[in-house]
Short mmCIF file of C-alpha atoms in Angstrom, two decimals:
data_model
loop_
_atom_site.label_atom_id
_atom_site.label_comp_id
_atom_site.label_asym_id
_atom_site.label_seq_id
_atom_site.Cartn_x
_atom_site.Cartn_y
_atom_site.Cartn_z
CA UNK E 1 111.96 90.66 106.09
CA UNK E 2 112.67 94.27 107.92
CA UNK E 3 111.90 95.15 111.14
CA UNK E 4 110.33 98.43 111.73
CA UNK E 5 109.92 100.12 114.88
CA UNK E 6 107.13 102.62 114.67
CA UNK E 7 106.40 104.84 117.74
CA UNK E 8 103.06 106.15 118.12
CA UNK E 9 101.55 103.25 115.96
CA UNK E 10 98.19 103.49 117.39
CA UNK E 11 98.05 107.39 116.25
CA UNK E 12 96.14 108.58 113.53
CA UNK E 13 99.19 108.75 111.13
CA UNK E 14 100.82 105.70 112.48
CA UNK E 15 98.03 103.27 112.29
CA UNK E 16 97.93 104.00 108.61
CA UNK E 17 101.87 103.10 108.44
CA UNK E 18 101.83 100.22 110.45
CA UNK E 19 98.72 98.89 108.17
CA UNK E 20 100.78 99.26 105.38
CA UNK E 21 104.05 98.09 106.69
CA UNK E 22 102.41 94.52 107.58
CA UNK E 23 100.53 94.39 104.11
CA UNK E 24 103.99 94.31 102.28
CA UNK E 25 105.46 91.72 104.75
CA UNK E 26 107.51 93.94 107.26
CA UNK E 27 107.91 93.02 110.41
CA UNK E 28 106.42 95.74 112.95
CA UNK E 29 107.00 96.96 116.22
CA UNK E 30 104.57 99.41 117.75
CA UNK E 31 105.37 101.27 121.05
CA UNK E 32 102.54 103.23 122.01
CA UNK E 33 100.57 104.39 125.57
CA UNK E 34 96.91 102.50 123.52
CA UNK E 35 97.08 99.16 123.01
CA UNK E 36 93.74 98.71 121.88
CA UNK E 37 94.11 100.64 118.67
CA UNK E 38 97.58 98.35 117.54
CA UNK E 39 97.00 96.51 114.56
CA UNK E 40 97.14 92.76 115.49
CA UNK E 41 99.80 91.98 113.07
CA UNK E 42 102.35 94.02 114.80
CA UNK E 43 104.34 93.41 117.70
CA UNK E 44 103.41 95.90 120.71
CA UNK E 45 105.56 97.09 123.33
CA UNK E 46 102.62 99.31 125.37
CA UNK E 47 104.05 102.16 127.66
CA UNK E 48 105.52 105.52 127.52
CA UNK E 49 108.23 106.52 124.90
CA UNK E 50 109.84 108.68 128.74
CA UNK E 51 110.34 105.49 129.94
CA UNK E 52 113.79 103.92 129.43
CA UNK E 53 113.09 100.13 129.83
CA UNK E 54 109.84 100.68 127.65
CA UNK E 55 112.74 102.28 125.09
CA UNK E 56 115.21 99.50 125.48
CA UNK E 57 112.65 96.80 124.58
CA UNK E 58 111.47 98.53 121.70
CA UNK E 59 114.86 99.41 119.59
CA UNK E 60 116.00 95.69 120.54
CA UNK E 61 116.79 94.01 117.02
CA UNK E 62 115.45 96.82 114.63
CA UNK E 63 116.57 97.91 111.21
CA UNK E 64 115.06 101.11 110.77
CA UNK E 65 112.55 103.65 112.93
CA UNK E 66 109.29 105.67 112.35
CA UNK E 67 108.83 108.18 115.01
CA UNK E 68 105.48 109.50 115.04
CA UNK E 69 105.05 109.86 118.48
CA UNK E 70 104.03 113.26 119.53
CA UNK E 71 101.66 115.43 121.26
CA UNK E 72 100.22 117.61 118.48
CA UNK E 73 97.88 120.91 118.05
CA UNK E 74 98.27 124.33 120.01
CA UNK E 75 97.01 122.71 122.69
CA UNK E 76 94.78 125.02 125.81
CA UNK E 77 97.43 127.41 127.19
CA UNK E 78 100.63 127.77 128.15
CA UNK E 79 100.18 125.36 131.24
CA UNK E 80 100.01 122.47 128.82
CA UNK E 81 104.39 123.31 128.06
CA UNK E 82 104.99 120.54 130.23
CA UNK E 83 103.09 117.82 128.47
CA UNK E 84 104.70 119.07 125.26
CA UNK E 85 107.82 118.96 126.30
CA UNK E 86 107.61 115.75 128.08
CA UNK E 87 105.97 113.61 125.39
CA UNK E 88 107.95 115.40 122.07
CA UNK E 89 111.26 116.08 123.57
CA UNK E 90 112.13 114.21 126.13
CA UNK E 91 110.64 111.45 124.76
CA UNK E 92 112.25 111.78 121.80
CA UNK E 93 115.61 112.37 123.66
CA UNK E 94 115.28 109.06 125.65
CA UNK E 95 114.32 106.73 122.12
CA UNK E 96 117.91 108.32 120.51
CA UNK E 97 119.59 107.06 123.97
CA UNK E 98 117.89 103.45 123.54
CA UNK E 99 119.43 103.64 120.11
CA UNK E 100 122.67 104.45 120.84
CA UNK E 101 122.76 102.10 123.74
CA UNK E 102 121.25 99.16 121.28
CA UNK E 103 123.66 100.17 118.58
CA UNK E 104 121.29 101.36 116.00
CA UNK E 105 122.87 103.65 113.11
CA UNK E 106 120.52 103.11 110.56
CA UNK E 107 117.69 105.38 109.10
CA UNK E 108 115.26 107.32 111.37
CA UNK E 109 112.10 108.95 109.81
CA UNK E 110 110.83 111.73 112.28
CA UNK E 111 107.62 113.28 112.03
CA UNK E 112 108.09 116.56 112.17
CA UNK E 113 105.81 119.36 111.26
CA UNK E 114 105.55 122.65 108.98
CA UNK E 115 105.02 124.83 112.31
CA UNK E 116 108.86 125.12 112.72
CA UNK E 117 108.55 127.44 110.08
CA UNK E 118 106.07 129.62 112.23
CA UNK E 119 104.98 132.40 109.88
CA UNK E 120 105.97 131.24 106.14
CA UNK E 121 107.56 133.13 102.99
CA UNK E 122 106.45 136.74 102.53
CA UNK E 123 107.39 139.28 99.60
CA UNK E 124 106.70 142.91 99.93
CA UNK E 125 105.77 144.96 96.78
CA UNK E 126 108.50 146.74 97.72
CA UNK E 127 110.63 145.69 99.43
CA UNK E 128 110.85 142.15 97.90
CA UNK E 129 111.00 138.91 100.26
CA UNK E 130 110.77 139.87 104.16
CA UNK E 131 111.18 137.59 107.19
CA UNK E 132 107.73 138.02 108.84
CA UNK E 133 107.65 139.77 111.54
CA UNK E 134 104.63 138.64 114.88
CA UNK E 135 101.48 139.75 114.23
CA UNK E 136 100.55 142.58 116.91
CA UNK E 137 97.33 141.52 118.98
CA UNK E 138 96.04 145.40 118.45
CA UNK E 139 96.13 144.77 114.88
CA UNK E 140 94.21 141.69 114.72
CA UNK E 141 91.90 143.06 117.15
CA UNK E 142 90.97 145.75 114.59
CA UNK E 143 90.99 143.09 111.79
CA UNK E 144 94.22 143.74 110.38
CA UNK E 145 95.06 139.78 109.48
CA UNK E 146 97.77 139.97 106.77
CA UNK E 147 101.33 140.24 107.80
CA UNK E 148 102.60 143.69 107.26
CA UNK E 149 106.23 144.12 105.90
CA UNK E 150 108.83 145.30 108.41
CA UNK E 151 109.91 148.19 106.39
CA UNK E 152 107.05 150.16 105.16
CA UNK E 153 104.23 148.51 106.74
CA UNK E 154 102.53 147.17 103.96
CA UNK E 155 100.59 143.70 103.56
CA UNK E 156 102.75 141.12 102.35
CA UNK E 157 101.95 138.19 99.55
CA UNK E 158 102.95 134.69 100.74
CA UNK E 159 104.94 132.63 98.49
CA UNK E 160 105.77 128.35 99.13
CA UNK E 161 107.70 127.64 101.96
CA UNK E 162 111.07 125.65 101.13
CA UNK E 163 113.15 123.45 103.54
CA UNK E 164 115.90 125.79 103.67
CA UNK E 165 113.41 128.63 105.40
CA UNK E 166 114.68 129.30 108.91
CA UNK E 167 113.00 128.08 111.87
CA UNK E 168 110.73 130.50 113.31
CA UNK E 169 108.39 128.59 115.89
CA UNK E 170 105.49 130.27 117.37
CA UNK E 171 103.64 127.81 119.77
CA UNK E 172 104.43 125.71 122.26
CA UNK E 173 104.29 122.67 120.13
CA UNK E 174 105.95 124.46 117.29
CA UNK E 175 108.65 124.84 119.29
CA UNK E 176 109.17 121.02 120.96
CA UNK E 177 108.91 120.03 116.86
CA UNK E 178 112.09 122.28 116.06
CA UNK E 179 113.88 120.87 119.23
CA UNK E 180 113.18 117.12 117.80
CA UNK E 181 114.69 117.97 114.58
CA UNK E 182 117.55 119.73 116.54
CA UNK E 183 118.17 116.23 119.04
CA UNK E 184 117.99 114.25 116.18
CA UNK E 185 120.05 115.63 113.84
CA UNK E 186 123.10 115.86 116.39
CA UNK E 187 122.24 112.55 117.28
CA UNK E 188 123.14 111.28 113.93
CA UNK E 189 126.13 113.20 113.17
CA UNK E 190 127.62 111.63 116.63
CA UNK E 191 126.72 107.97 115.73
CA UNK E 192 126.39 107.66 111.46
CA UNK E 193 122.91 107.08 111.44
CA UNK E 194 120.64 108.84 108.94
CA UNK E 195 117.45 110.62 109.61
CA UNK E 196 114.56 112.06 107.05
CA UNK E 197 112.27 114.41 108.94
CA UNK E 198 109.00 114.87 107.07
CA UNK E 199 107.58 118.24 107.73
CA UNK E 200 104.16 117.52 107.69
CA UNK E 201 101.46 119.95 106.63
CA UNK E 202 97.41 120.09 107.77
CA UNK E 203 97.12 116.13 107.79
CA UNK E 204 93.37 115.13 107.76
CA UNK E 205 91.42 111.74 106.51
CA UNK E 206 89.62 108.74 108.23
CA UNK E 207 89.93 108.45 112.01
CA UNK E 208 91.36 112.22 112.29
CA UNK E 209 90.94 112.52 116.31
CA UNK E 210 87.91 114.88 117.10
CA UNK E 211 86.77 116.59 120.21
CA UNK E 212 89.78 117.02 121.88
CA UNK E 213 92.00 120.19 122.74
CA UNK E 214 94.55 119.27 120.22
CA UNK E 215 92.11 118.52 117.22
CA UNK E 216 93.11 119.87 114.13
CA UNK E 217 90.89 122.58 112.05
CA UNK E 218 89.13 120.17 109.86
CA UNK E 219 88.21 117.99 112.81
CA UNK E 220 87.26 121.05 114.69
CA UNK E 221 84.78 122.27 111.51
CA UNK E 222 83.38 118.65 111.23
CA UNK E 223 82.62 118.15 114.77
CA UNK E 224 80.68 121.22 115.28
CA UNK E 225 78.67 120.24 111.90
CA UNK E 226 78.04 116.75 113.48
CA UNK E 227 76.48 118.42 116.37
CA UNK E 228 73.88 120.55 113.73
CA UNK E 229 75.98 123.48 113.88
CA UNK E 230 78.26 125.88 111.88
CA UNK E 231 81.44 125.60 112.12
CA UNK E 232 83.18 128.53 113.39
CA UNK E 233 85.81 130.32 111.20
CA UNK E 234 89.00 132.61 112.88
CA UNK E 235 89.72 135.77 111.52
CA UNK E 236 87.94 136.43 108.07
CA UNK E 237 89.44 132.68 106.72
CA UNK E 238 91.55 133.90 104.34
CA UNK E 239 94.41 132.05 105.98
CA UNK E 240 96.46 129.75 103.32
CA UNK E 241 97.06 126.17 104.23
CA UNK E 242 98.29 122.92 102.28
CA UNK E 243 96.58 119.73 103.14
CA UNK E 244 97.58 116.59 102.65
CA UNK E 245 95.69 113.71 103.24
CA UNK E 246 96.60 111.04 105.65
CA UNK E 247 96.64 108.01 102.76
CA UNK E 248 99.51 110.32 101.31
CA UNK E 249 101.39 110.67 104.56
CA UNK E 250 101.47 107.55 104.88
CA UNK E 251 102.83 106.89 101.44
CA UNK E 252 105.91 109.79 102.30
CA UNK E 253 107.00 107.36 105.15
CA UNK E 254 107.00 104.38 103.18
CA UNK E 255 109.46 105.90 100.71
CA UNK E 256 111.28 107.85 103.32
CA UNK E 257 112.10 104.39 105.24
CA UNK E 258 113.40 102.39 102.26
CA UNK E 259 114.97 105.22 99.64
CA UNK E 260 118.75 104.36 100.20
CA UNK E 261 120.15 107.67 99.39
CA UNK E 262 117.14 110.16 100.87
CA UNK E 263 119.68 110.88 103.59
CA UNK E 264 123.55 110.00 104.04
CA UNK E 265 125.00 108.28 107.12
CA UNK E 266 125.40 111.14 109.81
CA UNK E 267 122.42 113.72 107.94
CA UNK E 268 119.30 114.85 108.49
CA UNK E 269 117.45 115.65 105.22
CA UNK E 270 113.93 117.41 106.27
CA UNK E 271 111.33 117.18 103.24
CA UNK E 272 107.97 119.33 102.60
CA UNK E 273 105.05 116.37 103.02
CA UNK E 274 102.46 118.21 101.24
CA UNK E 275 100.15 118.99 98.45
CA UNK E 276 101.49 122.17 97.12
CA UNK E 277 98.14 123.45 96.67
CA UNK E 278 97.31 126.24 98.42
CA UNK E 279 93.43 126.38 100.46
CA UNK E 280 91.90 128.88 102.70
CA UNK E 281 90.23 128.06 105.70
CA UNK E 282 87.51 129.16 105.01
CA UNK E 283 87.18 127.04 101.98
CA UNK E 284 87.79 123.91 104.08
CA UNK E 285 85.06 124.89 106.44
CA UNK E 286 82.67 125.48 102.96
CA UNK E 287 83.64 121.87 101.90
CA UNK E 288 82.95 120.20 104.53
CA UNK E 289 79.45 121.46 105.01
CA UNK E 290 78.57 120.57 101.41
CA UNK E 291 79.64 117.12 102.35
CA UNK E 292 77.07 116.54 104.83
CA UNK E 293 74.76 119.31 103.52
CA UNK E 294 75.26 121.16 106.98
CA UNK E 295 75.16 124.95 107.79
CA UNK E 296 77.06 127.36 106.37
CA UNK E 297 80.60 128.50 108.12
CA UNK E 298 80.14 131.14 110.47
CA UNK E 299 83.05 133.65 109.86
CA UNK E 300 84.14 135.43 113.38
CA UNK E 301 86.88 137.71 113.41
CA UNK E 302 88.39 136.12 116.46
CA UNK E 303 91.87 135.31 116.47
CA UNK E 304 94.20 132.68 118.31
CA UNK E 305 97.47 133.56 119.88
CA UNK E 306 100.33 131.07 118.05
CA UNK E 307 98.12 130.95 115.40
CA UNK E 308 100.01 132.11 112.23
CA UNK E 309 98.41 133.83 109.15
CA UNK E 310 99.93 131.70 105.87
CA UNK E 311 102.28 128.72 105.17
CA UNK E 312 101.93 126.43 101.88
CA UNK E 313 105.08 124.55 101.21
CA UNK E 314 106.84 123.50 98.24
CA UNK E 315 106.88 119.95 97.35
CA UNK E 316 109.53 119.44 95.07
CA UNK E 317 112.71 118.37 97.34
CA UNK E 318 110.41 115.41 98.36
CA UNK E 319 108.93 114.67 94.64
CA UNK E 320 112.86 115.16 93.41
CA UNK E 321 114.41 112.84 96.57
CA UNK E 322 111.48 110.42 97.08
CA UNK E 323 109.70 110.09 94.34
CA UNK E 324 106.61 111.24 96.26
CA UNK E 325 103.50 113.46 94.66
CA UNK E 326 100.59 113.86 96.86
CA UNK E 327 97.51 112.07 95.07
CA UNK E 328 94.02 112.43 97.22
CA UNK E 329 92.16 115.60 96.06
CA UNK E 330 90.67 117.97 98.87
CA UNK E 331 87.07 117.58 97.97
CA UNK E 332 87.20 113.96 98.02
CA UNK E 333 89.41 113.53 101.12
CA UNK E 334 86.95 116.01 103.00
CA UNK E 335 84.00 114.22 102.01
CA UNK E 336 85.77 110.94 102.94
CA UNK E 337 86.58 112.33 106.63
CA UNK E 338 82.96 113.28 106.47
CA UNK E 339 81.88 109.93 106.40
CA UNK E 340 80.17 110.31 102.71
CA UNK E 341 80.41 107.13 100.61
CA UNK E 342 82.15 107.36 97.14
CA UNK E 343 78.76 106.75 95.29
CA UNK E 344 77.40 109.92 97.03
CA UNK E 345 79.77 112.19 96.13
CA UNK E 346 79.91 114.84 93.36
#
């Protein structure tokens, strides 16, 4: 029997993962600030990841670690930065320190994110592949949302992003996720542990948090629809994203925890966890509206600082390394998120 620590095991993704680990007979320890949503089959260490005593208790005797705990989303404004740094970076550092003190040198799976890439991968029709510059507020105000070529200013076409793409975090949250990868990579080299950093794309599904400043776009759209209001789409709605169902994300985590050669001792291996299928934000809003027979989305033309235009990933490395493929289709998954019974779905 494997003893598995899941930080954030009461959260959206953590609950799905804990349930699957318990189903397959593993001994599961959950470290979380929340107590009421923890699977009763798991052992709970109730407290904050940034508390050294709590971390020391949680890591005792564990064989593998799934580090899911994090503050997510763009947040409200820069006043949130200390919260992101404390929860994501200080919390990760405390965990790694506790693992070192406990003599742990096994597998750690890190819940990373596609936000480390910033804008995705782009190609200019005249100058080839180019690193995307930041979009200028004046252009966004004028409705010029596409990413311009840094050489000629022409709109560039997006391409799927591989794991080798450079980090270019464009929000405080993104910066903390990049720091988590750097921290775990340095720790792995020093102690001889192995890390698989799963770079989640837009995760959705049952239990997706709603009505908080940190909610994802699908949750924000659904909240509007359940109030009888049309979902508001930023920019022109043409932003390309990759949505992956929480059940698929849990499956990727199980594979990453158990695959013996996914990462060697002293190594961090990043893997995109995504469907590989591009969908626009407007299409997500339209699909949710259809699922609940709600009003049509409103395309506002407004924009948010820190938002990127297009980011769709290449899923081939996760397939090659772990044998992972996303299974849940978007329309099916969004209907499930909206609470539509399977018998009533098209």
